Amino acid sequence: MAQAAAHPAPTGQTTGGQAAILRRATIGDSEFDRDTAVVRREEGVYDAELSAGWTIIHAVNGGYLLALLGRALGDALPHPDPFSVTAHYLTASVPGPAVIRTEVVRAGRTLSTGQATLYQYAEDGSEVARIRVLATYGDLDALTDEVRTTALPPAIPPRDRCLGTEAGGDVIPGSSAITERLDIRLDPATVGWALGKPSGTGEMRGWFGLADGRDADALSLLLTVDALPPTSFELGLQGWTPTVELTTHVRCRPAPGPLRVSITTRNLAGGLLEEDAEVWDSADRLVAQSRQLARAPRG
Amino acid sequence: MAQAAAHPAPTGQTTGGQAAILRRATIGDSEFDRDTAVVRREEGVYDAELSAGWTIIHAVNGGYLLALLGRALGDALPHPDPFSVTAHYLTASVPGPAVIRTEVVRAGRTLSTGQATLYQYAEDGSEVARIRVLATYGDLDALTDEVRTTALPPAIPPRDRCLGTEAGGDVIPGSSAITERLDIRLDPATVGWALGKPSGTGEMRGWFGLADGRDADALSLLLTVDALPPTSFELGLQGWTPTVELTTHVRCRPAPGPLRVSITTRNLAGGLLEEDAEVWDSADRLVAQSRQLARAPRG
């Protein structure tokens, strides 16, 4: 985890001497926004630069990539917010230039559906597909206020009793630049893996924030759902858990403040596992649900 | 529900005088196989006929359509089995001719990714997109035998103590041809809706089989995940619950015999709900997981 002292408190308050030097990042002016920016080359085609700041060892984080594709689709489609986004990860992305080609599949009154593919460049300049996304967008502000959810937020200890991901520094070897962008505090009940004592249950829970204090929005939720360590660690498996497919439903525009994330795995079988994530905001609303299919580590 | 007497017992046994006239359908020779057949018109393009036999009132069932697209993709891709299939439902399908256009997005060693779109024809002959699918295929037989699932099969009473969907005949008005193709027996604990007393919990559970006795395979699981009545009925809402997006993971080739299906909804909010389905086979293996985002009925 990045230097905790550099993090503004997630409520927007700063403490002690830091108040003078820290400026809370805002939606539109933050690391996340700068690094997920896309530049329209022509109708439906966007140039992007995959930042080395969102890597784990050498791999670009899948949630960061999803947010980048999500931003391009939000521009290409007539509706602003991702309602359901499915990504299939085809080949490993690397920091550097990329191009996103979008297609409007259907433009409806309340929902629109689009497709986007992110390509990078081979040595001969040809395009290599990295990720294909199929998504339906809408307007979160147009949804009714009705809430009849039976779900409850995950039971996570207060933020100051959770553990920064520096606790797992020895387990994740090498440089992980993304840890400097995120402010993740894991429930002590789900960090046994970092101490060599995985719980054996497929659960991972924690608080999520962006390190520069930017609040969450629908786009950053696409990053949030893939940001915690994989549940496979608590199942006693070390190593990469590469995502095959990841589907995210954004259900509500998140309120300002830190998010709680709960990830569960029910079925590790045949070398594959699913990871179900729920993201809850500070107003106790279930703001996003996701499920991914991933390859289990061999370990 | 269809005439129960016309159904062979799902174990393959027949009883009494029916034994003489009933022939158990097999994979490859069944209503499901005939009605999901596709004819290759040219490379990657398949003609199909949407059967009126899989409709609820006038709407063609989304799971049936998914199986049809899944069959086309299984032919177009180098791998046989759907591992992860996402469908976005664009416009309402009707019985009659259709064309499925596929694209191989990536052909890998163990997994391949493809896209398929089902079109029907407008009066002027132009193609109207009904469903867009993005999917990753593999070979279920190539998976390891390892099972470390923490999930347990749903607690459903024995099949003979569950209720055929004829119990809900008054709730679903009009002709529902699909009920004659399916042999669904609902857990009495989740049929309060049919008696005007919905439980208020977002759960639906039951036994699933094809009425002609065909056993399940990876393809028919795509139908199974969207075949039970929607959980919204038990949440006290009547009317259509149209699917926006449906993602299915097939995790294991199902054993012969009846399937158990459990559907849960945690979050009905803003006029949308998710439905999570688990499908378990007769060998107590979790063979499929799905999640859909649907519009809640107004009722």
Coordinates of C-alpha atoms in Angstrom, one line a residue:
Chain A
M1 CA 0.0 0.0 0.0
A2 CA 1.1 3.5 -0.7
Q3 CA 2.3 5.8 2.1
A4 CA -0.8 6.1 4.3
A5 CA 0.2 9.6 5.3
A6 CA -0.3 10.8 1.8
H7 CA -4.0 9.9 1.9
P8 CA -6.6 12.4 2.8
A9 CA -9.2 10.9 5.0
P10 CA -12.0 9.6 2.9
T11 CA -14.5 11.9 4.4
G12 CA -12.8 14.8 2.8
Q13 CA -11.3 15.9 6.1
T14 CA -7.6 16.2 6.5
T15 CA -5.7 16.1 9.7
G16 CA -2.8 17.9 11.3
G17 CA -0.1 19.4 9.1
Q18 CA -1.3 17.6 6.0
A19 CA -4.2 20.0 5.6
A20 CA -2.0 22.6 4.1
I21 CA -0.5 20.5 1.4
L22 CA -3.3 18.1 0.4
R23 CA -5.9 18.9 -2.1
R24 CA -8.7 16.5 -2.4
A25 CA -9.0 15.2 -6.0
T26 CA -12.4 15.6 -7.6
I27 CA -14.4 13.7 -10.2
G28 CA -12.9 15.0 -13.5
D29 CA -9.6 16.1 -11.9
S30 CA -7.9 13.1 -10.5
E31 CA -5.4 10.4 -11.3
F32 CA -8.2 8.1 -12.2
D33 CA -9.8 10.6 -14.6
R34 CA -6.5 11.5 -16.2
D35 CA -5.4 7.9 -16.7
T36 CA -8.7 6.7 -18.1
A37 CA -9.0 9.7 -20.5
V38 CA -9.8 8.8 -24.1
V39 CA -9.3 11.0 -27.2
R40 CA -11.8 10.8 -30.0
R41 CA -9.9 10.1 -33.2
E42 CA -13.0 9.8 -35.3
E43 CA -16.6 8.8 -34.8
G44 CA -16.6 5.8 -32.5
V45 CA -12.8 5.4 -32.4
Y46 CA -10.8 6.6 -29.4
D47 CA -7.1 6.8 -28.7
A48 CA -5.9 6.0 -25.2
E49 CA -2.7 5.5 -23.2
L50 CA -2.6 2.6 -20.8
S51 CA -0.9 4.0 -17.7
A52 CA 1.9 2.1 -16.0
G53 CA 0.4 3.5 -12.8
W54 CA -2.3 0.8 -12.6
T55 CA -0.2 -2.3 -12.9
I56 CA 0.3 -5.3 -10.7
I57 CA 3.9 -6.3 -11.4
H58 CA 3.7 -6.0 -15.2
A59 CA 0.0 -6.6 -15.7
V60 CA -2.4 -3.8 -16.3
N61 CA -5.3 -4.1 -13.8
G62 CA -8.5 -5.4 -15.4
G63 CA -10.8 -3.1 -13.6
Y64 CA -8.8 0.0 -14.7
L65 CA -9.0 -1.3 -18.3
L66 CA -12.7 -1.8 -17.9
A67 CA -13.2 1.8 -16.7
L68 CA -11.3 3.0 -19.8
L69 CA -13.5 1.1 -22.1
G70 CA -16.5 2.3 -20.1
R71 CA -15.5 5.9 -20.6
A72 CA -15.3 5.4 -24.4
L73 CA -18.7 3.7 -24.5
G74 CA -20.2 6.5 -22.4
D75 CA -19.1 8.9 -25.1
A76 CA -20.2 6.8 -28.0
L77 CA -23.6 5.9 -26.7
P78 CA -26.6 8.3 -26.2
H79 CA -26.9 7.3 -22.5
P80 CA -24.2 8.3 -19.9
D81 CA -24.1 5.5 -17.3
P82 CA -23.0 1.8 -17.5
F83 CA -25.9 -0.4 -16.3
S84 CA -24.4 -3.8 -17.3
V85 CA -20.9 -4.2 -18.7
T86 CA -19.4 -7.5 -19.7
A87 CA -15.7 -7.8 -20.6
H88 CA -13.9 -10.8 -22.1
Y89 CA -10.1 -10.5 -21.5
L90 CA -8.4 -11.8 -24.7
T91 CA -4.7 -11.1 -24.4
A92 CA -2.6 -9.4 -21.7
S93 CA -2.5 -5.6 -21.9
V94 CA 0.7 -3.6 -21.4
P95 CA 1.3 0.0 -20.6
G96 CA 1.4 2.2 -23.7
P97 CA -0.8 3.3 -26.6
A98 CA -4.1 1.7 -27.3
V99 CA -7.1 2.3 -29.5
I100 CA -10.8 1.6 -28.6
R101 CA -13.2 0.9 -31.5
T102 CA -16.9 1.1 -30.5
E103 CA -20.1 0.1 -32.2
V104 CA -23.6 1.3 -31.3
V105 CA -25.6 -1.9 -31.3
R106 CA -28.9 -0.3 -30.4
A107 CA -29.9 3.2 -29.3
G108 CA -33.2 3.0 -27.4
R109 CA -35.2 5.5 -25.4
T110 CA -34.2 4.5 -21.9
L111 CA -31.3 2.0 -22.6
S112 CA -28.7 1.7 -25.3
T113 CA -26.4 -1.1 -26.1
G114 CA -22.8 -0.9 -27.4
Q115 CA -19.7 -2.8 -28.0
A116 CA -16.1 -1.8 -27.6
T117 CA -12.8 -3.5 -28.3
L118 CA -9.5 -2.3 -27.0
Y119 CA -6.5 -3.0 -29.3
Q120 CA -2.8 -2.4 -28.8
Y121 CA -0.1 -2.5 -31.5
A122 CA 2.1 -5.3 -32.6
E123 CA 5.7 -4.5 -33.7
D124 CA 4.6 -4.4 -37.3
G125 CA 1.9 -1.8 -36.3
S126 CA -1.0 -4.2 -36.7
E127 CA -3.8 -4.1 -34.1
V128 CA -4.0 -6.9 -31.4
A129 CA -7.3 -7.2 -29.6
R130 CA -6.9 -7.1 -25.8
I131 CA -10.5 -6.9 -24.5
R132 CA -13.9 -7.1 -25.9
V133 CA -16.8 -5.4 -24.1
L134 CA -20.6 -5.6 -24.5
A135 CA -22.6 -3.2 -22.5
T136 CA -26.0 -1.6 -21.9
Y137 CA -26.0 2.0 -20.8
G138 CA -28.8 4.1 -19.2
D139 CA -29.2 7.1 -17.0
L140 CA -28.9 6.3 -13.3
D141 CA -30.7 9.6 -12.4
A142 CA -33.8 8.4 -14.3
L143 CA -34.3 5.4 -12.1
T144 CA -37.0 5.4 -9.5
D145 CA -36.0 5.8 -5.8
E146 CA -37.7 2.6 -4.8
V147 CA -35.5 0.2 -2.9
R148 CA -36.8 -3.2 -1.9
T149 CA -33.5 -4.9 -1.5
T150 CA -33.3 -7.8 1.0
A151 CA -29.5 -7.6 1.1
L152 CA -27.5 -6.2 4.0
P153 CA -24.1 -4.5 3.8
P154 CA -21.2 -6.7 4.6
A155 CA -20.1 -6.8 8.2
I156 CA -16.7 -5.1 8.0
P157 CA -14.9 -3.6 11.0
P158 CA -14.5 0.2 11.1
R159 CA -11.9 1.4 8.6
D160 CA -9.3 2.2 11.2
R161 CA -9.3 -1.4 12.3
C162 CA -8.8 -2.8 8.8
L163 CA -5.4 -3.4 7.2
G164 CA -3.8 -1.6 4.3
T165 CA -2.6 -3.9 1.6
E166 CA 1.0 -3.3 2.8
A167 CA 0.1 -6.3 5.0
G168 CA 0.4 -8.4 1.9
G169 CA 3.6 -6.9 0.6
D170 CA 5.6 -10.1 0.9
V171 CA 2.9 -12.1 -0.8
I172 CA 2.6 -10.0 -3.9
P173 CA 6.2 -9.7 -5.0
G174 CA 7.6 -7.0 -7.2
S175 CA 6.4 -3.5 -7.9
S176 CA 2.6 -3.0 -7.9
A177 CA 2.1 0.6 -8.9
I178 CA -1.7 0.3 -8.5
T179 CA -1.3 0.1 -4.7
E180 CA -0.3 3.8 -4.8
R181 CA -3.5 4.7 -6.6
L182 CA -5.8 2.9 -4.2
D183 CA -6.7 3.1 -0.6
I184 CA -7.8 -0.4 0.3
R185 CA -8.3 -1.5 3.9
L186 CA -9.0 -5.2 4.3
D187 CA -11.1 -6.9 6.9
P188 CA -8.6 -8.6 9.2
A189 CA -10.8 -11.8 9.0
T190 CA -9.8 -12.1 5.3
V191 CA -6.1 -11.4 5.4
G192 CA -4.9 -14.8 6.7
W193 CA -3.3 -15.4 3.3
A194 CA -0.8 -12.6 4.0
L195 CA 0.3 -14.3 7.1
G196 CA 0.5 -17.7 5.6
K197 CA -2.7 -18.8 7.2
P198 CA -5.5 -18.6 4.6
S199 CA -8.9 -19.1 6.2
G200 CA -10.0 -21.6 3.5
T201 CA -13.2 -19.7 2.9
G202 CA -13.7 -17.9 -0.4
E203 CA -14.2 -14.4 1.0
M204 CA -12.4 -11.1 0.7
R205 CA -13.8 -7.9 2.3
G206 CA -12.6 -4.4 2.7
W207 CA -12.9 -0.6 2.4
F208 CA -12.2 0.9 -1.0
G209 CA -11.2 4.4 -1.9
L210 CA -9.0 6.2 -4.5
A211 CA -5.8 7.3 -2.9
D212 CA -6.1 10.9 -4.0
G213 CA -9.5 11.2 -2.4
R214 CA -11.6 11.3 -5.6
D215 CA -15.1 10.1 -4.8
A216 CA -16.7 7.2 -6.6
D217 CA -18.9 7.5 -9.6
A218 CA -20.5 5.0 -11.9
L219 CA -17.3 4.7 -14.0
S220 CA -14.9 4.2 -11.1
L221 CA -17.1 1.4 -9.8
L222 CA -15.9 -0.6 -12.8
L223 CA -12.5 -0.4 -11.2
T224 CA -13.7 -1.1 -7.7
V225 CA -15.2 -4.5 -8.5
D226 CA -11.8 -5.9 -9.6
A227 CA -9.5 -4.1 -7.1
L228 CA -9.3 -6.4 -4.0
P229 CA -6.9 -9.4 -3.8
P230 CA -8.5 -12.5 -5.2
T231 CA -10.5 -14.8 -3.0
S232 CA -8.2 -17.6 -4.2
F233 CA -5.6 -16.3 -1.8
E234 CA -7.9 -17.1 1.1
L235 CA -8.6 -20.5 -0.5
G236 CA -4.9 -21.2 -0.1
L237 CA -3.9 -20.6 -3.7
Q238 CA -1.1 -18.2 -4.6
G239 CA -0.3 -16.7 -7.9
W240 CA -2.2 -15.2 -10.8
T241 CA -6.0 -15.5 -11.0
P242 CA -6.5 -14.2 -14.5
T243 CA -10.0 -13.0 -15.4
V244 CA -11.7 -14.7 -18.3
E245 CA -14.9 -12.7 -18.1
L246 CA -16.2 -10.0 -15.8
T247 CA -19.8 -8.6 -15.7
T248 CA -20.7 -5.6 -13.6
H249 CA -24.1 -4.1 -12.9
V250 CA -24.1 -0.6 -11.7
R251 CA -27.3 -0.2 -9.7
C252 CA -27.1 3.2 -8.2
R253 CA -25.0 6.4 -8.4
P254 CA -22.7 6.1 -5.3
A255 CA -22.8 8.6 -2.5
P256 CA -19.6 10.4 -1.6
G257 CA -17.3 8.6 0.9
P258 CA -15.6 5.3 1.2
L259 CA -17.1 2.1 -0.3
R260 CA -17.3 -1.3 1.2
V261 CA -16.6 -4.3 -1.0
S262 CA -17.4 -7.9 -0.3
I263 CA -16.2 -10.7 -2.6
T264 CA -17.3 -14.3 -2.4
T265 CA -16.5 -17.5 -4.2
R266 CA -18.9 -20.4 -4.0
N267 CA -17.4 -22.7 -6.6
L268 CA -13.8 -23.4 -7.2
A269 CA -13.8 -26.4 -9.5
G270 CA -12.1 -27.7 -12.6
G271 CA -9.4 -25.0 -12.4
L272 CA -11.9 -22.1 -12.6
L273 CA -13.7 -20.0 -10.0
E274 CA -16.3 -17.3 -9.9
E275 CA -15.8 -14.1 -7.8
D276 CA -19.0 -12.3 -6.9
A277 CA -18.5 -8.7 -5.7
E278 CA -20.9 -6.4 -4.0
V279 CA -20.1 -2.7 -3.6
W280 CA -21.9 -0.7 -0.9
D281 CA -21.7 3.1 -0.5
S282 CA -21.7 5.3 2.6
A283 CA -25.5 5.6 2.4
D284 CA -25.8 1.8 2.7
R285 CA -27.0 1.4 -0.9
L286 CA -25.9 -1.6 -2.9
V287 CA -24.3 0.4 -5.8
A288 CA -22.7 -2.4 -7.9
Q289 CA -22.7 -6.1 -8.2
S290 CA -20.3 -8.1 -10.3
R291 CA -19.3 -11.6 -11.1
Q292 CA -16.2 -12.8 -12.9
L293 CA -15.0 -16.1 -14.1
A294 CA -11.3 -16.6 -13.5
R295 CA -8.7 -19.2 -13.9
A296 CA -7.6 -20.6 -10.5
P297 CA -3.9 -20.4 -9.7
R298 CA -2.1 -23.7 -9.9
G299 CA -0.6 -23.3 -6.4
Chain B
M1 CA -47.9 -27.2 -16.9
A2 CA -48.5 -29.7 -19.8
Q3 CA -50.3 -32.9 -19.3
A4 CA -48.2 -34.6 -16.7
A5 CA -49.2 -38.0 -18.1
A6 CA -47.3 -37.2 -21.2
H7 CA -44.0 -36.9 -19.4
P8 CA -41.7 -39.8 -18.9
A9 CA -40.3 -39.9 -15.5
P10 CA -37.0 -38.0 -15.5
T11 CA -35.0 -41.0 -14.4
G12 CA -35.8 -42.6 -17.7
Q13 CA -38.3 -45.0 -16.1
T14 CA -41.8 -45.0 -17.4
T15 CA -44.8 -46.3 -15.5
G16 CA -47.9 -48.3 -16.2
G17 CA -49.4 -48.3 -19.7
Q18 CA -47.4 -45.4 -20.8
A19 CA -44.3 -47.5 -21.2
A20 CA -45.5 -48.9 -24.5
I21 CA -46.0 -45.5 -26.2
L22 CA -43.3 -43.3 -24.6
R23 CA -39.8 -43.1 -26.1
R24 CA -37.3 -41.2 -24.1
A25 CA -35.8 -38.4 -26.2
T26 CA -32.0 -38.3 -26.4
I27 CA -29.4 -35.5 -26.8
G28 CA -29.5 -34.8 -30.5
D29 CA -33.0 -36.3 -31.1
S30 CA -35.4 -34.2 -29.0
E31 CA -37.7 -31.2 -29.2
F32 CA -35.0 -29.0 -27.8
D33 CA -32.4 -30.1 -30.4
R34 CA -34.8 -29.8 -33.3
D35 CA -36.0 -26.4 -32.3
T36 CA -32.5 -25.0 -31.7
A37 CA -31.1 -26.4 -35.0
V38 CA -29.2 -23.9 -37.1
V39 CA -28.3 -24.3 -40.8
R40 CA -25.0 -22.9 -42.0
R41 CA -25.7 -20.5 -44.9
E42 CA -22.0 -19.5 -45.3
E43 CA -19.0 -19.3 -43.0
G44 CA -20.1 -17.8 -39.7
V45 CA -23.7 -17.2 -40.8
Y46 CA -26.6 -19.5 -39.7
D47 CA -30.3 -19.6 -40.6
A48 CA -32.7 -20.6 -37.9
E49 CA -36.4 -20.8 -37.2
L50 CA -37.7 -19.5 -33.9
S51 CA -40.2 -22.1 -32.8
A52 CA -43.6 -21.0 -31.5
G53 CA -43.2 -23.9 -29.1
W54 CA -41.0 -22.0 -26.7
T55 CA -43.2 -18.9 -26.1
I56 CA -44.8 -17.4 -23.0
I57 CA -47.9 -15.8 -24.4
H58 CA -46.4 -14.3 -27.5
A59 CA -42.8 -13.8 -26.3
V60 CA -40.1 -16.2 -27.2
N61 CA -38.3 -17.4 -24.1
G62 CA -34.9 -15.8 -23.6
G63 CA -33.2 -19.0 -22.5
Y64 CA -34.4 -20.8 -25.6
L65 CA -33.0 -18.0 -27.8
L66 CA -29.7 -18.2 -25.9
A67 CA -29.4 -21.9 -26.6
L68 CA -30.0 -21.3 -30.2
L69 CA -27.2 -18.6 -30.4
G70 CA -25.1 -20.9 -28.3
R71 CA -25.4 -23.7 -30.8
A72 CA -24.4 -21.4 -33.7
L73 CA -21.3 -20.2 -31.7
G74 CA -20.4 -23.8 -30.8
D75 CA -20.2 -24.4 -34.6
A76 CA -18.3 -21.2 -35.4
L77 CA -15.7 -21.5 -32.7
P78 CA -12.9 -24.1 -32.4
H79 CA -14.1 -25.1 -28.9
P80 CA -17.4 -27.0 -28.3
D81 CA -18.7 -25.8 -24.9
P82 CA -20.0 -22.5 -23.6
F83 CA -18.0 -21.5 -20.5
S84 CA -19.3 -17.9 -20.2
V85 CA -22.1 -16.5 -22.3
T86 CA -23.5 -13.0 -22.1
A87 CA -26.6 -11.9 -23.9
H88 CA -28.1 -8.5 -24.3
Y89 CA -31.7 -8.6 -25.3
L90 CA -32.3 -5.7 -27.8
T91 CA -35.8 -6.1 -29.2
A92 CA -38.6 -8.7 -28.7
S93 CA -38.2 -11.9 -30.8
V94 CA -41.2 -13.5 -32.5
P95 CA -41.6 -17.0 -33.9
G96 CA -40.4 -17.3 -37.4
P97 CA -37.2 -17.1 -39.5
A98 CA -34.0 -15.6 -38.1
V99 CA -30.4 -15.4 -39.1
I100 CA -27.4 -15.6 -36.7
R101 CA -24.2 -13.8 -37.7
T102 CA -21.1 -14.8 -35.8
E103 CA -17.6 -13.4 -35.4
V104 CA -14.6 -15.3 -34.1
V105 CA -13.0 -12.7 -31.8
R106 CA -10.1 -14.8 -30.6
A107 CA -9.2 -18.5 -31.1
G108 CA -6.8 -19.6 -28.3
R109 CA -5.4 -22.9 -27.3
T110 CA -7.8 -23.7 -24.4
L111 CA -10.4 -21.0 -24.8
S112 CA -11.9 -19.1 -27.7
T113 CA -14.1 -16.0 -27.7
G114 CA -16.9 -15.2 -30.2
Q115 CA -19.7 -13.0 -30.8
A116 CA -23.1 -13.7 -32.3
T117 CA -26.1 -11.6 -33.2
L118 CA -29.6 -12.9 -34.0
Y119 CA -31.6 -10.9 -36.5
Q120 CA -35.1 -11.2 -37.7
Y121 CA -36.6 -9.6 -40.8
A122 CA -38.6 -6.4 -41.0
E123 CA -41.5 -6.1 -43.5
D124 CA -39.1 -4.6 -46.1
G125 CA -36.7 -7.5 -45.6
S126 CA -34.1 -5.6 -43.7
E127 CA -32.5 -7.3 -40.7
V128 CA -33.5 -6.2 -37.2
A129 CA -31.1 -7.1 -34.3
R130 CA -32.8 -9.1 -31.5
I131 CA -30.0 -10.3 -29.3
R132 CA -26.2 -9.7 -29.2
V133 CA -24.1 -12.4 -27.5
L134 CA -20.5 -12.3 -26.4
A135 CA -19.1 -15.7 -25.2
T136 CA -16.0 -17.6 -24.3
Y137 CA -16.0 -21.3 -25.2
G138 CA -13.8 -24.2 -24.1
D139 CA -13.9 -27.9 -23.6
L140 CA -15.6 -29.0 -20.4
D141 CA -13.9 -32.5 -20.7
A142 CA -10.5 -30.8 -20.5
L143 CA -11.1 -29.3 -17.0
T144 CA -9.5 -30.9 -14.0
D145 CA -11.7 -33.0 -11.7
E146 CA -10.8 -30.9 -8.7
V147 CA -13.8 -29.6 -6.8
R148 CA -13.3 -27.2 -3.8
T149 CA -16.7 -25.6 -3.8
T150 CA -18.1 -24.4 -0.5
A151 CA -21.6 -24.2 -1.9
L152 CA -24.3 -26.7 -1.1
P153 CA -27.2 -27.7 -3.3
P154 CA -30.4 -25.9 -2.6
A155 CA -32.8 -27.5 -0.1
I156 CA -35.7 -28.5 -2.3
P157 CA -38.3 -31.1 -1.3
P158 CA -38.4 -34.4 -3.2
R159 CA -39.7 -34.0 -6.7
D160 CA -43.0 -35.7 -6.0
R161 CA -43.7 -33.1 -3.3
C162 CA -43.1 -30.2 -5.6
L163 CA -45.7 -28.5 -7.8
G164 CA -46.0 -28.4 -11.5
T165 CA -46.3 -25.0 -13.0
E166 CA -50.0 -25.7 -13.7
A167 CA -50.3 -24.3 -10.2
G168 CA -49.7 -20.9 -11.6
G169 CA -51.9 -21.3 -14.6
D170 CA -54.3 -18.6 -13.5
V171 CA -51.4 -16.2 -12.8
I172 CA -49.8 -16.5 -16.2
P173 CA -52.8 -15.8 -18.6
G174 CA -53.0 -16.9 -22.1
S175 CA -51.2 -19.7 -23.9
S176 CA -47.7 -20.5 -22.8
A177 CA -46.5 -23.1 -25.2
I178 CA -43.2 -23.5 -23.4
T179 CA -44.9 -25.2 -20.4
E180 CA -45.5 -28.2 -22.7
R181 CA -41.7 -28.5 -23.4
L182 CA -40.6 -28.3 -19.8
D183 CA -41.1 -30.4 -16.7
I184 CA -40.7 -27.9 -13.9
R185 CA -41.7 -28.8 -10.3
L186 CA -41.5 -25.8 -7.9
D187 CA -40.7 -25.9 -4.3
P188 CA -44.0 -25.3 -2.5
A189 CA -42.2 -22.7 -0.3
T190 CA -41.8 -20.5 -3.4
V191 CA -45.2 -20.7 -5.1
G192 CA -47.1 -18.4 -2.7
W193 CA -47.4 -16.0 -5.7
A194 CA -49.7 -18.5 -7.5
L195 CA -52.0 -18.5 -4.5
G196 CA -52.1 -14.7 -4.1
K197 CA -49.7 -14.9 -1.1
P198 CA -46.2 -14.1 -2.3
S199 CA -43.6 -14.8 0.4
G200 CA -41.9 -11.4 0.0
T201 CA -38.5 -13.1 -0.4
G202 CA -36.7 -13.0 -3.7
E203 CA -36.4 -16.8 -4.1
M204 CA -37.6 -19.3 -6.6
R205 CA -36.6 -23.0 -6.5
G206 CA -37.5 -26.1 -8.3
W207 CA -36.7 -29.2 -10.3
F208 CA -36.1 -28.8 -14.0
G209 CA -36.3 -31.3 -16.8
L210 CA -37.2 -31.3 -20.5
A211 CA -40.7 -32.8 -21.0
D212 CA -39.6 -35.3 -23.5
G213 CA -37.0 -36.7 -21.2
R214 CA -33.9 -35.4 -23.0
D215 CA -31.1 -35.2 -20.5
A216 CA -29.2 -31.9 -19.9
D217 CA -26.1 -30.9 -21.7
A218 CA -24.0 -27.7 -21.7
L219 CA -26.3 -26.2 -24.3
S220 CA -29.6 -26.9 -22.6
L221 CA -28.3 -25.4 -19.4
L222 CA -28.5 -22.0 -21.3
L223 CA -32.2 -22.7 -21.4
T224 CA -32.5 -23.9 -17.8
V225 CA -31.1 -20.7 -16.2
D226 CA -34.0 -18.7 -17.6
A227 CA -36.9 -21.2 -17.3
L228 CA -38.4 -20.8 -13.8
P229 CA -40.9 -18.1 -13.0
P230 CA -39.2 -14.8 -12.0
T231 CA -38.4 -14.1 -8.4
S232 CA -40.4 -10.9 -8.8
F233 CA -43.6 -13.0 -8.5
E234 CA -42.6 -13.9 -4.9
L235 CA -41.7 -10.3 -4.3
G236 CA -45.4 -9.5 -5.0
L237 CA -44.9 -8.0 -8.5
Q238 CA -47.0 -9.4 -11.3
G239 CA -46.3 -9.0 -15.0
W240 CA -43.4 -9.1 -17.4
T241 CA -39.8 -9.1 -16.0
P242 CA -38.0 -8.6 -19.3
T243 CA -34.3 -9.5 -19.3
V244 CA -31.9 -6.7 -20.1
E245 CA -28.7 -8.8 -19.8
L246 CA -28.1 -12.5 -18.9
T247 CA -24.7 -14.0 -18.2
T248 CA -24.3 -17.8 -17.7
H249 CA -21.2 -19.7 -16.6
V250 CA -21.3 -23.4 -17.5
R251 CA -19.0 -25.0 -14.9
C252 CA -19.4 -28.7 -15.5
R253 CA -21.0 -31.2 -17.9
P254 CA -24.2 -32.2 -16.2
A255 CA -24.9 -35.8 -15.2
P256 CA -28.1 -37.5 -16.5
G257 CA -31.2 -36.9 -14.5
P258 CA -33.2 -34.0 -13.2
L259 CA -31.7 -30.7 -12.3
R260 CA -32.3 -28.5 -9.3
V261 CA -32.5 -24.8 -9.9
S262 CA -32.3 -22.0 -7.3
I263 CA -32.9 -18.4 -8.1
T264 CA -32.3 -15.5 -5.7
T265 CA -32.7 -11.8 -5.9
R266 CA -30.9 -9.6 -3.4
N267 CA -31.5 -6.2 -4.9
L268 CA -34.8 -4.9 -6.3
A269 CA -34.2 -1.2 -6.7
G270 CA -34.7 1.6 -9.1
G271 CA -37.1 -0.5 -11.2
L272 CA -34.4 -3.2 -11.8
L273 CA -33.5 -6.4 -10.2
E274 CA -30.9 -9.1 -10.6
E275 CA -31.7 -12.8 -10.6
D276 CA -28.9 -15.2 -9.7
A277 CA -29.5 -18.8 -10.7
E278 CA -27.6 -21.9 -9.6
V279 CA -28.1 -25.2 -11.4
W280 CA -27.2 -28.5 -9.7
D281 CA -27.2 -31.9 -11.3
S282 CA -28.1 -35.3 -10.0
A283 CA -24.4 -35.9 -8.9
D284 CA -24.6 -32.8 -6.6
R285 CA -22.3 -30.8 -8.9
L286 CA -22.9 -27.1 -9.4
V287 CA -23.1 -27.2 -13.2
A288 CA -24.1 -23.6 -14.0
Q289 CA -24.3 -20.2 -12.5
S290 CA -26.1 -17.3 -14.0
R291 CA -27.0 -13.7 -13.3
Q292 CA -29.4 -11.5 -15.1
L293 CA -30.4 -7.9 -14.9
A294 CA -34.1 -7.4 -15.6
R295 CA -36.7 -4.7 -15.5
A296 CA -39.0 -5.1 -12.6
P297 CA -42.8 -5.3 -13.3
R298 CA -44.7 -2.1 -12.5
G299 CA -47.2 -4.0 -10.4

